[in-house]
CSV table of C-alpha atoms in Angstrom, one decimal:
chain,number,residue,atom,x,y,z
A,1,MET,CA,-33.9,9.3,-5.9
A,2,LYS,CA,-33.6,9.1,-2.2
A,3,GLN,CA,-30.8,7.0,-2.2
A,4,LYS,CA,-28.9,9.5,-4.6
A,5,LEU,CA,-30.0,11.9,-1.9
A,6,SER,CA,-28.4,10.1,0.8
A,7,LEU,CA,-25.5,9.2,-1.2
A,8,PHE,CA,-24.5,13.2,-1.8
A,9,PHE,CA,-25.1,14.0,1.9
A,10,VAL,CA,-22.5,10.8,2.5
A,11,LEU,CA,-20.1,12.6,0.1
A,12,VAL,CA,-20.7,16.2,1.8
A,13,SER,CA,-19.9,14.7,5.4
A,14,PHE,CA,-16.6,13.3,4.2
A,15,ILE,CA,-15.4,16.5,2.6
A,16,VAL,CA,-16.5,18.4,5.4
A,17,PHE,CA,-15.0,15.7,8.1
A,18,ALA,CA,-11.6,15.9,6.3
A,19,GLN,CA,-11.8,19.9,6.2
A,20,VAL,CA,-11.9,19.7,10.0
A,21,GLU,CA,-9.0,17.5,10.2
A,22,GLU,CA,-7.2,19.0,8.0
A,23,LYS,CA,-7.8,22.3,10.1
A,24,LYS,CA,-7.4,20.3,13.4
A,25,LEU,CA,-3.7,18.7,12.4
A,26,ASN,CA,-2.5,22.4,11.1
A,27,GLU,CA,-3.2,24.0,14.7
A,28,LEU,CA,-1.9,21.2,16.1
A,29,ILE,CA,1.6,21.3,14.1
A,30,GLN,CA,1.7,25.1,14.7
A,31,ASN,CA,1.6,24.3,18.6
A,32,ALA,CA,4.0,22.1,18.0
A,33,LEU,CA,6.3,24.5,16.9
A,34,LYS,CA,5.7,26.9,19.4
A,35,THR,CA,5.9,24.2,22.1
A,36,PHE,CA,9.1,22.5,21.1
A,37,ASP,CA,10.7,25.8,20.1
A,38,VAL,CA,10.8,24.0,16.4
A,39,PRO,CA,11.3,26.7,13.6
A,40,GLY,CA,10.3,24.5,10.7
A,41,MET,CA,8.6,21.1,9.8
A,42,SER,CA,6.7,19.4,7.4
A,43,VAL,CA,4.0,16.7,7.2
A,44,GLY,CA,3.4,13.9,5.0
A,45,VAL,CA,0.2,11.5,5.2
A,46,ILE,CA,-0.4,8.8,2.9
A,47,LYS,CA,-3.7,6.7,3.1
A,48,ASP,CA,-4.5,4.0,0.6
A,49,GLY,CA,-2.2,5.1,-2.1
A,50,LYS,CA,-3.1,8.5,-2.2
A,51,ILE,CA,-1.2,11.7,-0.4
A,52,ILE,CA,-3.9,13.2,1.6
A,53,TYR,CA,-1.6,15.9,3.4
A,54,SER,CA,1.7,17.1,2.6
A,55,LYS,CA,3.0,20.8,4.1
A,56,GLY,CA,5.5,22.8,5.7
A,57,PHE,CA,5.3,25.0,8.3
A,58,GLY,CA,7.3,27.7,9.9
A,59,VAL,CA,10.7,28.7,8.8
A,60,ARG,CA,13.6,26.4,6.9
A,61,SER,CA,15.8,28.5,8.7
A,62,LEU,CA,15.8,31.3,11.7
A,63,LEU,CA,18.7,33.3,9.7
A,64,THR,CA,17.0,33.2,6.4
A,65,LYS,CA,13.6,33.1,7.9
A,66,GLN,CA,12.2,31.7,4.2
A,67,PRO,CA,9.4,29.4,4.7
A,68,MET,CA,9.2,25.7,4.8
A,69,ASP,CA,7.3,24.1,2.2
A,70,ASP,CA,6.8,20.2,1.7
A,71,THR,CA,9.7,20.2,-1.0
A,72,THR,CA,12.4,21.6,1.6
A,73,LEU,CA,15.3,19.5,1.7
A,74,VAL,CA,16.1,17.7,4.8
A,75,GLY,CA,18.5,15.5,6.5
A,76,ILE,CA,16.7,12.3,7.7
A,77,ALA,CA,19.5,10.6,9.1
A,78,SER,CA,19.1,7.4,10.3
A,79,ASN,CA,16.0,7.1,8.1
A,80,SER,CA,18.4,6.7,5.7
A,81,LYS,CA,19.5,2.9,6.9
A,82,ALA,CA,16.1,1.7,5.4
A,83,PHE,CA,17.7,2.5,2.2
A,84,THR,CA,20.9,0.7,3.0
A,85,CYS,CA,19.1,-2.6,3.7
A,86,THR,CA,16.6,-2.4,0.4
A,87,ALA,CA,20.5,-1.7,-1.7
A,88,LEU,CA,21.4,-5.2,0.0
A,89,ALA,CA,18.1,-6.8,-0.8
A,90,ILE,CA,18.7,-5.7,-4.1
A,91,LEU,CA,21.9,-7.5,-4.4
A,92,ALA,CA,20.6,-9.9,-2.7
A,93,ASP,CA,17.9,-10.5,-5.4
A,94,GLU,CA,20.5,-10.4,-8.3
A,95,GLY,CA,22.4,-13.5,-6.4
A,96,LYS,CA,25.8,-11.1,-5.8
A,97,LEU,CA,25.4,-11.8,-2.3
A,98,ASN,CA,23.6,-13.1,0.9
A,99,TRP,CA,22.2,-12.0,4.3
A,100,ASP,CA,24.2,-15.1,5.7
A,101,ASP,CA,27.5,-14.4,4.0
A,102,LYS,CA,30.4,-13.5,6.4
A,103,VAL,CA,31.6,-9.9,5.9
A,104,SER,CA,35.3,-11.2,5.4
A,105,LYS,CA,34.1,-12.7,2.3
A,106,TYR,CA,33.9,-9.1,1.1
A,107,ILE,CA,35.9,-7.2,2.8
A,108,PRO,CA,38.8,-9.4,3.8
A,109,ASP,CA,40.6,-7.3,6.1
A,110,PHE,CA,38.0,-7.0,8.1
A,111,GLN,CA,38.0,-7.8,11.8
A,112,MET,CA,36.3,-7.0,15.3
A,113,TYR,CA,37.8,-6.9,18.5
A,114,ASP,CA,36.7,-10.8,18.9
A,115,PRO,CA,38.7,-13.3,16.4
A,116,TYR,CA,35.4,-15.7,16.3
A,117,VAL,CA,33.1,-12.8,15.7
A,118,SER,CA,35.2,-11.4,13.4
A,119,GLN,CA,35.3,-14.9,11.4
A,120,ASN,CA,31.5,-15.1,11.7
A,121,VAL,CA,29.6,-11.7,11.7
A,122,THR,CA,27.7,-11.8,8.6
A,123,ILE,CA,25.8,-8.7,6.3
A,124,LYS,CA,22.6,-9.5,8.7
A,125,ASP,CA,24.0,-8.8,11.6
A,126,LEU,CA,25.6,-5.7,10.4
A,127,VAL,CA,22.3,-4.5,9.5
A,128,THR,CA,20.2,-5.6,12.6
A,129,HIS,CA,22.5,-3.8,15.5
A,130,ARG,CA,23.6,-7.3,17.2
A,131,ALA,CA,26.7,-7.5,16.4
A,132,GLY,CA,27.7,-6.6,20.1
A,133,LEU,CA,28.9,-3.5,19.9
A,134,GLY,CA,27.1,-1.1,22.6
A,135,LEU,CA,24.6,2.0,21.7
A,136,GLY,CA,26.6,4.5,19.8
A,137,GLN,CA,30.4,2.8,20.0
A,138,GLY,CA,32.3,4.4,17.4
A,139,ASP,CA,30.0,7.3,16.4
A,140,LEU,CA,32.8,9.5,17.6
A,141,MET,CA,34.8,8.5,14.4
A,142,PHE,CA,32.3,10.5,12.2
A,143,PHE,CA,30.2,12.3,14.8
A,144,PRO,CA,30.0,15.4,15.4
A,145,GLU,CA,30.8,16.4,11.4
A,146,GLY,CA,33.7,17.7,10.1
A,147,GLY,CA,36.0,14.7,11.2
A,148,ASN,CA,39.0,13.4,9.3
A,149,LEU,CA,38.4,9.6,9.7
A,150,THR,CA,37.5,8.0,5.9
A,151,VAL,CA,35.4,4.7,5.6
A,152,ASN,CA,38.4,2.6,5.4
A,153,ASP,CA,39.8,3.9,8.5
A,154,ILE,CA,36.5,3.1,10.6
A,155,VAL,CA,36.4,-0.2,8.8
A,156,HIS,CA,40.1,-1.0,9.9
A,157,ASN,CA,39.1,0.5,13.5
A,158,VAL,CA,36.2,-1.9,14.3
A,159,ARG,CA,38.7,-4.1,15.6
A,160,TYR,CA,39.4,-2.0,18.5
A,161,LEU,CA,36.1,-1.7,19.9
A,162,LYS,CA,36.1,-4.0,22.7
A,163,PRO,CA,31.8,-5.0,22.5
A,164,GLU,CA,29.8,-4.4,25.1
A,165,ASN,CA,27.9,-7.2,24.9
A,166,PRO,CA,28.0,-10.7,23.6
A,167,PHE,CA,27.5,-11.4,19.9
A,168,ARG,CA,24.0,-11.7,18.5
A,169,THR,CA,22.2,-11.5,22.3
A,170,THR,CA,21.3,-7.7,22.7
A,171,LEU,CA,19.9,-5.3,20.3
A,172,ASP,CA,22.1,-2.3,20.7
A,173,TYR,CA,21.5,0.7,18.4
A,174,ASN,CA,25.3,1.1,16.5
A,175,ASN,CA,25.9,3.4,13.4
A,176,ILE,CA,29.4,2.3,12.4
A,177,MET,CA,28.2,-1.1,11.6
A,178,PHE,CA,26.2,0.1,8.8
A,179,ILE,CA,29.0,2.1,7.8
A,180,VAL,CA,30.8,-1.5,7.3
A,181,ALA,CA,27.5,-2.8,5.6
A,182,GLY,CA,27.7,0.8,3.3
A,183,GLU,CA,31.4,-0.4,2.3
A,184,VAL,CA,29.9,-3.8,1.6
A,185,ILE,CA,27.6,-2.7,-0.9
A,186,HIS,CA,30.1,-0.4,-2.4
A,187,ARG,CA,32.4,-3.5,-3.2
A,188,VAL,CA,29.9,-5.6,-4.6
A,189,SER,CA,28.3,-3.1,-6.9
A,190,GLY,CA,31.7,-1.0,-7.8
A,191,LEU,CA,29.0,2.0,-7.1
A,192,ASN,CA,29.7,4.5,-3.7
A,193,TRP,CA,27.1,4.1,-1.4
A,194,ALA,CA,25.3,7.5,-2.7
A,195,ASP,CA,25.8,6.8,-6.3
A,196,PHE,CA,23.9,3.1,-5.3
A,197,ILE,CA,20.9,4.5,-3.6
A,198,GLU,CA,20.7,7.2,-6.4
A,199,GLN,CA,20.6,5.4,-9.6
A,200,ARG,CA,19.2,2.2,-8.0
A,201,ILE,CA,16.5,3.5,-5.5
A,202,MET,CA,15.5,7.4,-6.1
A,203,LYS,CA,15.5,7.5,-9.8
A,204,PRO,CA,13.3,4.5,-10.5
A,205,ILE,CA,10.7,5.6,-7.5
A,206,GLY,CA,10.8,9.2,-8.7
A,207,MET,CA,12.3,10.3,-5.4
A,208,ASN,CA,13.7,12.9,-7.8
A,209,SER,CA,14.4,15.4,-5.4
A,210,SER,CA,16.5,13.7,-3.0
A,211,PHE,CA,20.3,13.3,-2.8
A,212,GLY,CA,22.6,10.6,-1.2
A,213,SER,CA,24.6,12.8,0.7
A,214,TYR,CA,24.5,16.2,2.1
A,215,ASN,CA,27.0,17.7,0.1
A,216,ARG,CA,25.5,16.7,-3.1
A,217,ALA,CA,22.7,18.8,-2.5
A,218,LYS,CA,24.6,21.8,-1.3
A,219,ALA,CA,23.3,23.7,-4.3
A,220,VAL,CA,19.8,23.6,-3.6
A,221,ILE,CA,18.4,26.9,-1.8
A,222,ASN,CA,15.6,25.2,-0.5
A,223,LYS,CA,16.6,23.2,2.3
A,224,ILE,CA,16.9,23.4,6.1
A,225,ASP,CA,19.5,25.3,8.4
A,226,ALA,CA,19.6,22.9,11.5
A,227,HIS,CA,18.6,24.4,14.9
A,228,ALA,CA,19.6,23.4,18.5
A,229,PRO,CA,19.0,25.0,21.8
A,230,VAL,CA,21.7,27.0,23.1
A,231,ASP,CA,20.5,28.7,26.5
A,232,GLY,CA,17.5,27.4,26.3
A,233,LYS,CA,16.7,29.0,23.1
A,234,ALA,CA,16.6,27.5,19.6
A,235,ILE,CA,20.0,28.6,17.3
A,236,ALA,CA,20.9,28.0,13.6
A,237,VAL,CA,23.6,25.5,14.0
A,238,PRO,CA,25.8,24.3,10.8
A,239,HIS,CA,23.5,21.6,8.7
A,240,ASP,CA,26.6,19.5,8.0
A,241,TRP,CA,27.5,15.6,7.9
A,242,ASN,CA,30.2,13.3,7.2
A,243,GLU,CA,30.4,11.7,4.0
A,244,THR,CA,32.0,9.0,5.8
A,245,GLY,CA,28.3,7.9,7.7
A,246,ASN,CA,26.5,8.0,4.7
A,247,ALA,CA,24.9,4.3,4.7
A,248,ALA,CA,24.4,5.1,8.4
A,249,GLY,CA,21.9,8.5,7.7
A,250,GLY,CA,23.3,10.6,5.3
A,251,ILE,CA,20.3,11.0,2.7
A,252,MET,CA,18.8,14.8,1.9
A,253,SER,CA,14.9,14.5,1.2
A,254,ASN,CA,11.9,16.1,1.7
A,255,ILE,CA,7.9,15.4,2.2
A,256,LYS,CA,7.3,15.0,-1.2
A,257,ASP,CA,9.7,12.4,-2.2
A,258,MET,CA,9.6,10.5,1.1
A,259,THR,CA,5.6,10.3,0.6
A,260,THR,CA,6.8,8.8,-2.4
A,261,TRP,CA,9.1,6.4,-0.6
A,262,ALA,CA,5.9,4.9,1.5
A,263,GLU,CA,3.8,4.6,-1.4
A,264,PHE,CA,6.6,2.3,-3.1
A,265,LEU,CA,7.1,0.6,0.1
A,266,LEU,CA,3.3,0.0,1.1
A,267,ASN,CA,2.6,-1.1,-2.6
A,268,GLY,CA,5.1,-3.8,-1.8
A,269,PHE,CA,8.3,-2.1,-3.4
A,270,THR,CA,6.8,-1.4,-6.7
A,271,THR,CA,7.3,1.8,-8.6
A,272,LYS,CA,4.3,4.0,-9.9
A,273,ASP,CA,5.3,2.1,-13.6
A,274,GLY,CA,5.1,-1.2,-12.3
A,275,LYS,CA,8.3,-2.2,-11.8
A,276,LYS,CA,9.0,-4.5,-8.3
A,277,LEU,CA,12.5,-3.6,-7.2
A,278,VAL,CA,12.9,-5.8,-4.2
A,279,SER,CA,11.4,-9.4,-4.6
A,280,ASP,CA,8.7,-10.8,-1.6
A,281,LYS,CA,11.4,-13.0,0.0
A,282,GLN,CA,13.8,-10.1,0.6
A,283,ILE,CA,11.0,-8.0,1.8
A,284,GLN,CA,10.2,-10.6,4.2
A,285,GLN,CA,13.9,-10.5,5.8
A,286,LEU,CA,13.4,-6.8,5.8
A,287,TRP,CA,10.2,-6.5,7.5
A,288,ASN,CA,10.8,-9.6,9.9
A,289,LEU,CA,11.7,-9.3,13.2
A,290,GLN,CA,15.8,-10.4,13.6
A,291,ILE,CA,16.4,-9.6,17.1
A,292,THR,CA,13.7,-8.0,19.8
A,293,SER,CA,13.8,-5.9,22.9
A,294,PRO,CA,12.2,-5.4,26.0
A,295,VAL,CA,8.6,-3.9,25.6
A,296,ALA,CA,6.7,-1.8,28.7
A,297,MET,CA,3.6,-4.1,30.2
A,298,LYS,CA,1.8,-1.1,30.0
A,299,ASN,CA,2.2,1.5,26.8
A,300,PRO,CA,0.0,3.8,24.9
A,301,TYR,CA,-1.0,0.9,22.1
A,302,ASP,CA,-1.3,-2.4,23.8
A,303,THR,CA,2.4,-3.2,21.9
A,304,GLY,CA,3.2,-6.9,22.7
A,305,PHE,CA,6.6,-7.1,20.5
A,306,TYR,CA,9.1,-4.6,19.7
A,307,GLY,CA,12.1,-5.5,17.7
A,308,TYR,CA,14.6,-4.6,14.3
A,309,GLY,CA,14.4,-6.1,11.3
A,310,LEU,CA,16.5,-5.1,8.4
A,311,GLY,CA,16.6,-1.3,8.7
A,312,TRP,CA,13.6,-0.8,10.6
A,313,PHE,CA,12.3,-1.0,13.9
A,314,LEU,CA,9.1,-3.0,14.2
A,315,SER,CA,5.9,-3.6,16.4
A,316,ASP,CA,2.6,-3.9,17.1
A,317,VAL,CA,-0.1,-1.6,17.8
A,318,LYS,CA,-3.3,-2.3,18.7
A,319,GLY,CA,-3.2,-5.1,16.6
A,320,HIS,CA,-1.2,-4.1,13.9
A,321,LYS,CA,1.8,-3.9,12.3
A,322,GLN,CA,4.1,-0.8,12.4
A,323,ILE,CA,7.4,-0.4,10.4
A,324,GLN,CA,9.0,2.7,11.9
A,325,HIS,CA,12.2,4.5,12.1
A,326,THR,CA,13.8,7.7,13.2
A,327,GLY,CA,16.5,10.0,12.4
A,328,GLY,CA,18.5,12.1,14.1
A,329,LEU,CA,21.6,14.8,13.5
A,330,ILE,CA,22.5,17.8,15.6
A,331,GLY,CA,19.6,20.4,15.0
A,332,THR,CA,17.3,18.0,13.1
A,333,VAL,CA,15.0,14.9,13.8
A,334,THR,CA,12.7,13.1,11.6
A,335,GLN,CA,10.1,9.9,11.9
A,336,PHE,CA,8.7,7.7,9.0
A,337,THR,CA,5.7,5.2,10.3
A,338,LEU,CA,4.1,2.6,7.9
A,339,ILE,CA,1.3,0.9,9.1
A,340,PRO,CA,1.0,-1.8,6.0
A,341,ASP,CA,-2.4,-3.5,6.6
A,342,MET,CA,-4.1,0.2,7.0
A,343,LYS,CA,-1.8,0.8,3.8
A,344,LEU,CA,-1.1,4.3,6.5
A,345,GLY,CA,2.1,6.0,5.9
A,346,ILE,CA,3.2,9.0,8.2
A,347,VAL,CA,6.4,11.3,7.7
A,348,VAL,CA,7.2,14.4,9.9
A,349,LEU,CA,10.4,16.2,9.0
A,350,THR,CA,12.0,18.7,11.3
A,351,ASN,CA,14.5,21.3,11.7
A,352,GLN,CA,15.3,21.2,15.6
A,353,GLN,CA,16.2,18.6,17.4
A,354,SER,CA,12.8,18.0,19.4
A,355,GLY,CA,12.2,14.1,19.5
A,356,ALA,CA,8.7,15.2,21.2
A,357,ALA,CA,7.6,17.1,18.3
A,358,PHE,CA,7.7,14.6,15.7
A,359,ASN,CA,5.8,12.4,18.0
A,360,THR,CA,3.2,14.7,19.1
A,361,ILE,CA,2.6,14.8,15.5
A,362,THR,CA,3.0,10.8,14.3
A,363,ASN,CA,1.0,9.8,17.3
A,364,THR,CA,-2.0,12.1,17.0
A,365,VAL,CA,-2.0,11.3,13.2
A,366,LYS,CA,-2.3,7.6,13.8
A,367,ASP,CA,-4.6,7.5,16.8
A,368,SER,CA,-7.5,9.2,14.4
A,369,TYR,CA,-7.1,6.1,11.9
A,370,LEU,CA,-7.2,3.7,15.0
A,371,GLY,CA,-10.1,5.2,16.1
A,372,ILE,CA,-8.7,6.6,19.1
A,373,ALA,CA,-10.2,9.6,20.8
A,374,ASP,CA,-7.8,12.3,21.5
A,375,ARG,CA,-5.1,12.3,24.1
A,376,ASN,CA,-3.4,15.3,23.8
A,377,TRP,CA,-0.1,14.2,22.9
A,378,LEU,CA,0.9,18.2,22.5
A,379,LYS,CA,0.6,18.0,26.8
A,380,THR,CA,1.8,14.9,27.4
A,381,TYR,CA,5.1,15.0,25.4
A,382,SER,CA,5.1,19.0,27.0
A,383,ASP,CA,4.9,18.3,30.6
A,384,ARG,CA,7.5,15.3,29.8
A,385,ILE,CA,9.9,17.1,28.3
A,386,ARG,CA,9.5,19.9,30.9
A,387,LYS,CA,10.0,17.6,33.7
A,388,ALA,CA,13.3,16.0,31.9
A,389,ASP,CA,14.6,19.5,30.7
A,390,ALA,CA,14.7,20.4,34.2
A,391,GLU,CA,16.5,17.1,35.8
A,392,TYR,CA,18.9,17.6,32.9
A,393,GLU,CA,19.9,21.7,34.1
A,394,THR,CA,20.1,20.3,37.7
A,395,GLN,CA,23.1,18.1,36.7
A,396,LYS,CA,24.5,20.4,34.5
A,397,LYS,CA,24.0,23.4,37.5
A,398,GLU,CA,25.4,21.0,40.2
A,399,ALA,CA,28.4,20.0,37.9
A,400,PHE,CA,29.4,23.8,37.7
A,401,ALA,CA,28.6,25.1,40.8
A,402,LYS,CA,31.3,22.5,42.2
A,403,SER,CA,33.8,23.5,39.8
A,404,ASP,CA,33.0,27.2,40.4
A,405,ALA,CA,34.0,26.1,44.5
A,406,PHE,CA,36.8,23.9,43.5
A,407,LYS,CA,38.5,26.8,41.6
A,408,LYS,CA,38.8,28.8,44.8
A,409,GLU,CA,41.0,25.9,46.2
A,410,LYS,CA,43.8,26.5,44.6
A,411,ASN,CA,46.2,24.5,46.6
A,412,LEU,CA,44.6,21.6,45.6
A,413,GLN,CA,44.1,21.8,41.7
A,414,PRO,CA,46.6,19.8,39.9
A,415,LYS,CA,49.7,21.2,37.9
A,416,PRO,CA,49.8,21.5,34.4
A,417,GLU,CA,52.8,19.1,34.3
A,418,GLN,CA,50.3,16.4,35.6
A,419,PHE,CA,48.3,16.2,32.6
A,420,VAL,CA,49.0,18.8,30.0
A,421,GLY,CA,50.6,16.3,27.2
A,422,LYS,CA,49.3,14.5,24.0
A,423,TYR,CA,47.0,11.1,24.9
A,424,ASN,CA,46.1,8.5,22.3
A,425,ASP,CA,43.1,5.9,21.7
A,426,ILE,CA,43.5,3.5,19.6
A,427,TRP,CA,40.6,3.9,17.6
A,428,PHE,CA,39.8,7.6,18.2
A,429,GLY,CA,43.2,9.2,18.1
A,430,ASP,CA,45.4,11.9,19.4
A,431,VAL,CA,43.6,13.9,21.7
A,432,ASP,CA,45.9,16.9,23.0
A,433,ILE,CA,45.6,18.7,26.6
A,434,ILE,CA,47.6,21.9,26.2
A,435,GLN,CA,48.0,24.9,28.7
A,436,ARG,CA,47.1,28.5,27.3
A,437,GLY,CA,47.9,31.6,29.6
A,438,ASN,CA,45.9,30.5,32.8
A,439,THR,CA,43.2,28.5,31.0
A,440,TYR,CA,43.6,24.5,29.8
A,441,ARG,CA,42.0,23.2,26.2
A,442,ILE,CA,41.7,20.1,24.8
A,443,SER,CA,41.3,19.4,21.1
A,444,CYS,CA,40.9,16.4,18.9
A,445,GLN,CA,42.8,15.5,16.0
A,446,ASN,CA,40.1,13.6,14.2
A,447,SER,CA,37.7,15.3,15.0
A,448,PRO,CA,38.8,19.2,15.3
A,449,ARG,CA,35.3,20.8,15.7
A,450,LEU,CA,35.8,19.0,19.3
A,451,LYS,CA,37.2,21.3,21.4
A,452,GLY,CA,37.0,23.2,24.4
A,453,GLU,CA,38.2,24.8,27.9
A,454,LEU,CA,38.9,22.8,30.7
A,455,LEU,CA,37.6,23.7,34.1
A,456,PRO,CA,39.1,22.5,37.1
A,457,TYR,CA,36.7,20.2,39.1
A,458,SER,CA,38.6,18.2,41.7
A,459,ASN,CA,42.0,17.3,42.2
A,460,ASN,CA,42.4,14.7,39.0
A,461,SER,CA,39.4,15.7,36.7
A,462,PHE,CA,38.3,19.0,35.2
A,463,ILE,CA,34.9,19.7,33.2
A,464,ILE,CA,35.1,20.1,29.6
A,465,LYS,CA,33.2,22.5,28.4
A,466,TRP,CA,33.0,22.1,24.4
A,467,ASP,CA,33.1,25.7,22.5
A,468,ASP,CA,30.4,24.6,20.6
A,469,ARG,CA,27.5,25.0,22.8
A,470,SER,CA,25.0,23.4,20.8
A,471,TYR,CA,26.4,19.9,21.3
A,472,ASP,CA,25.0,20.0,25.0
A,473,ALA,CA,27.5,17.4,25.8
A,474,ASP,CA,30.7,18.7,28.4
A,475,ALA,CA,31.9,16.2,29.9
A,476,TYR,CA,34.1,15.7,32.8
A,477,ILE,CA,37.7,14.2,31.9
A,478,ILE,CA,39.4,12.2,34.7
A,479,PHE,CA,43.1,11.1,34.7
A,480,ASN,CA,44.7,8.1,36.4
A,481,TYR,CA,48.1,9.6,38.0
A,482,ASP,CA,50.8,7.4,38.5
A,483,GLU,CA,52.8,7.1,41.8
A,484,ASN,CA,54.7,10.6,41.0
A,485,GLY,CA,51.6,11.9,40.1
A,486,LYS,CA,52.0,12.3,36.8
A,487,ALA,CA,48.5,11.2,34.7
A,488,GLN,CA,48.8,8.3,32.5
A,489,SER,CA,45.7,7.8,31.2
A,490,ALA,CA,42.3,9.8,31.0
A,491,LYS,CA,38.7,8.7,30.9
A,492,ILE,CA,35.3,10.7,29.5
A,493,LYS,CA,31.6,11.2,30.6
A,494,ALA,CA,28.9,13.3,30.2
A,495,ILE,CA,27.7,15.4,32.8
A,496,SER,CA,24.3,15.2,31.8
A,497,ASP,CA,21.8,12.4,30.8
A,498,ILE,CA,20.8,15.0,27.6
A,499,THR,CA,24.0,14.2,25.9
A,500,ASP,CA,22.9,12.0,22.4
A,501,PHE,CA,24.4,8.4,22.5
A,502,SER,CA,27.1,9.5,19.8
A,503,PHE,CA,29.4,11.5,22.0
A,504,ASP,CA,31.0,8.1,22.6
A,505,PHE,CA,33.2,9.8,25.3
A,506,ASP,CA,32.7,6.3,27.6
A,507,ASP,CA,34.3,4.2,25.0
A,508,LEU,CA,37.6,6.3,25.0
A,509,ASP,CA,40.7,4.8,26.5
A,510,LEU,CA,43.1,7.5,26.0
A,511,LYS,CA,46.7,6.9,27.3
A,512,ARG,CA,49.8,9.5,27.5
A,513,LYS,CA,52.0,9.5,24.5
């Protein structure tokens, strides 16, 4: 009787503890929404094969004020890359390709800038960020949304991207290579990327509410609007995605389905009805380090290694192997975390682009399972963001102040005949600089939403103030004049470090036509 009574009290204590922890997590999420100005967030936690937390908070849109819940669809962005690599693993298991196959075997006309790399780049190189392209290099071919280039255009234009690093030496995150990998899936399977993901992965797993692309989810009512800070306050912005970028970040999903995905992965890539979609041999490939990146000597999880597998960032946290990825679009960011030996999965989906918000939640939940006392991640990230934002604002204010001062120097400002005209970058396309009354404007033919006003900055440069203020990517355009004072070329660079790396201005080499 005494043993039964003790067991009863243990069970009661566990239930009370779970309720208290859930209450704390609820409060933390609500506080994170306020602190980081995030309209809506959904969070899921899976442990030992059971969904122990699955909730939405806030609103899915500031326009409709409708609540966000665990079935609200969100663009998971680069968390889609794991699906791309799972698709390749399935095809490898079927003997239809090998990771070390040359890309040219499936896309004969594929070329990179260097002939040697063109002949030797493999499928594995495409999905490990080690092909030599720099961080976000080439992203302007599909980012921001609304561009005109097709997948075939992007695959062709890779040959014009001059690598920033030697082949297979550096981990530099790159989306374009995943788009090429998606085209490999298309050519090998006969299905477009979204069809393959939905039919061969999502449907068998039971991700019944998810879609392989944003366009396929347009009829769904319960999905987010994206939100981005403008003048210090989050506003609703278009939540869209170019179909060309699906293999790098196109999936729409929700907490219900993403915890189902986590359960599948933690269960050895096995579906609920016992079907194993990926062999252990291929799982080893996916979750083994393919390329490493330096780790800070002192870090909060005593991490000793960090790098990329196939579609996943891999590291160790307090002695446990962590499988993780994040995703970001304009106006939304997501985070997906697995610690396989603990059978733990944590998913955070948001409708604002604050990585501090998802890190606050993920790290707090993770710490609780690692037995680490509360480290107040909310304050840590709040302080860090406040400091960084102040630095970014200083950068921007100083640039615009210098522009305002230069506007008074009428005799020093360049004349329109010196720089107005059409320019071209071989991989990005045409860029027009026009005069409209007393103002000047820039527009990009293959990225119609990328347009704005030119504000005089010096005798050979302007600030580009983009019309869409949610981009937070204002930039300098610097003209190179010939001996007669006429611009022959131009370079663009962001004025602030806050600018997302996918605004790949630095790699543009504009030549006057």
